[in-house]
Coordinates of C-alpha atoms in Angstrom, one line a residue:
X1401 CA -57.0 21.8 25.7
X1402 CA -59.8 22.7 27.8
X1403 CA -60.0 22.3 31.4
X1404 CA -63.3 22.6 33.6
X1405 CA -62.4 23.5 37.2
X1406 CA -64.7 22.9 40.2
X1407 CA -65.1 24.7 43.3
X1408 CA -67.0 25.5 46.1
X1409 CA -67.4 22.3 47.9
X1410 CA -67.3 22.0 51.3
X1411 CA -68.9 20.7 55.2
X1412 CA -72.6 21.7 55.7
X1413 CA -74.9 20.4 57.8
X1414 CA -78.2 18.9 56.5
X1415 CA -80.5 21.4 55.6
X1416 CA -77.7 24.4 54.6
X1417 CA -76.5 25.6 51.1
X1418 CA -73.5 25.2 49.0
X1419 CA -73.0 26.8 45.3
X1420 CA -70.9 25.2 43.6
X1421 CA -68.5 26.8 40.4
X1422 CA -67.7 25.1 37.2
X1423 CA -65.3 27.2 34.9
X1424 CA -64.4 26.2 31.4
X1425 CA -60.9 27.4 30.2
X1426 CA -62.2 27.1 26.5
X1427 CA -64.9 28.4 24.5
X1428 CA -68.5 26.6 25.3
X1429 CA -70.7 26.8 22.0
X1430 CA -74.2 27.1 22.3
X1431 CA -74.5 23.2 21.3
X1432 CA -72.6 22.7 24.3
X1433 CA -74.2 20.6 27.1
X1434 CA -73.2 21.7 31.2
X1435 CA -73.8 18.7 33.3
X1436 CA -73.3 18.0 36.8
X1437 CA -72.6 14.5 38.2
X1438 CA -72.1 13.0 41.8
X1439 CA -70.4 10.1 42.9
X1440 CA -71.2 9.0 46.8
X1441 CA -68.6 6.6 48.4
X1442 CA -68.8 3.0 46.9
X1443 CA -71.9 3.7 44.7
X1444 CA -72.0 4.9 40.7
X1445 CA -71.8 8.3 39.2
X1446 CA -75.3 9.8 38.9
X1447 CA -76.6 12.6 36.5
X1448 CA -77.8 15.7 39.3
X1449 CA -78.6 18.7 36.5
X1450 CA -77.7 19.9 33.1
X1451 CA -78.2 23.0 31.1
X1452 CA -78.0 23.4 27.4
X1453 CA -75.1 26.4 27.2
X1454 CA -77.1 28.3 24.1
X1455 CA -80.9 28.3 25.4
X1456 CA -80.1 27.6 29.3
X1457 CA -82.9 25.0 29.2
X1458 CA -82.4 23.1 32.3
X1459 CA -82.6 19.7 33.2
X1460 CA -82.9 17.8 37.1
X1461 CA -82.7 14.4 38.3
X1462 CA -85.6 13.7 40.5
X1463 CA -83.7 13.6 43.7
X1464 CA -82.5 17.3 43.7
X1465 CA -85.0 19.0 41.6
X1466 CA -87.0 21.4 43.8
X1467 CA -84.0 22.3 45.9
X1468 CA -80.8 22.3 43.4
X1469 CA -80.8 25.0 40.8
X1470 CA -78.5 25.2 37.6
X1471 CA -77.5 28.3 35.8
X1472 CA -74.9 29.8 33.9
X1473 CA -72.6 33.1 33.0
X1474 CA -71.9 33.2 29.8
X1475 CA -69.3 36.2 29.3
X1476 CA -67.3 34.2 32.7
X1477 CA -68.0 30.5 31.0
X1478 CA -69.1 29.4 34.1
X1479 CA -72.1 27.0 35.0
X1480 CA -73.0 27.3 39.0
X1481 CA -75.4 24.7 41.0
X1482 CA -77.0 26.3 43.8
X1483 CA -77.8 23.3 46.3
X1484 CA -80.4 24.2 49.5
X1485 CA -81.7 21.9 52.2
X1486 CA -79.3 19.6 52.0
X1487 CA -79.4 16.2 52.9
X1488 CA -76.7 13.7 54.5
X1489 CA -77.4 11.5 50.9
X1490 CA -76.3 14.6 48.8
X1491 CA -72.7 13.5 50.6
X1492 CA -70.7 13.0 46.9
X1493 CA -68.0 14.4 45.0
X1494 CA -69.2 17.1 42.2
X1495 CA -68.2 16.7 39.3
X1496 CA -68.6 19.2 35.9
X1497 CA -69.0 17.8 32.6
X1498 CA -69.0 19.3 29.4
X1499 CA -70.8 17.3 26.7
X1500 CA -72.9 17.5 23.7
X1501 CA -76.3 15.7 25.1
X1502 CA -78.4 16.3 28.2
X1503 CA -76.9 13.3 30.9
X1504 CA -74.1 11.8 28.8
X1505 CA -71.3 11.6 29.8
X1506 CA -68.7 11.3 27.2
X1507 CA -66.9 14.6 27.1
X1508 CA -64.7 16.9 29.4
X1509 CA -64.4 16.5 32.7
X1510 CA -63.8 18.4 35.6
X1511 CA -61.7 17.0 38.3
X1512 CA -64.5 17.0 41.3
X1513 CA -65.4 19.1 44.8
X1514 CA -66.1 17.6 47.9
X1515 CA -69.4 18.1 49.2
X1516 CA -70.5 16.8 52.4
X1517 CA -73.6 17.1 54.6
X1518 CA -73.9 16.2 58.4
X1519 CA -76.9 15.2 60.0

């Protein structure tokens, strides 16, 4: 059964980085999908970025895009998101998901990585 591990989470303060790791134990097809998803205290998860796994077309919610940035290694089946100039409202738990379509999120997920931004 697959697995999709987070990583790199962390305490920054507001206008740092963080990069954050998603590594898939099983094989990622190029129909695969690579989201990343955020959930703040008390509020709903939120789509942040995806990449399609075969072209590495990427894809940003408006909040992030600008200063989040999505790639992937193939050979290591990892996706990173490389987050600069943070903000205290980027304060959520990560999470990787592993679907088929660019925001959904049926499909595998990761179990999350603490990231939070001081002001």
């Amino acid at each position: 059964q697959e697995q999709l591990v987070e990583s790199g989470g962390g305490l920054v303060q507001a206008g740092g980085s963080l990069t954050l790791s998603c590594v898939a134990s099983g094989r990622l097809y190029s129909s695969h999908v690579m989201n990343w998803f955020r959930q703040a205290p008390g509020k709903e998860r939120v789509f942040v970025a995806s990449i399609r796994w075969g072209a590495g077309t990427t894809y940003y919610a408006d909040s992030v895009k600008g200063r989040f940035t999505i790639w992937r290694d193939k050979p290591e089946n990892t996706v990173y998101l490389q987050m600069n100039s943070l903000k205290p409202e980027d304060t959520a738990v990560y999470y990787c998901v592993r679907s088929s379509q660019i925001g959904e999120t049926r499909g595998s997920w990761g179990q999350g990585t603490q990231v939070t931004v001081s002001s």
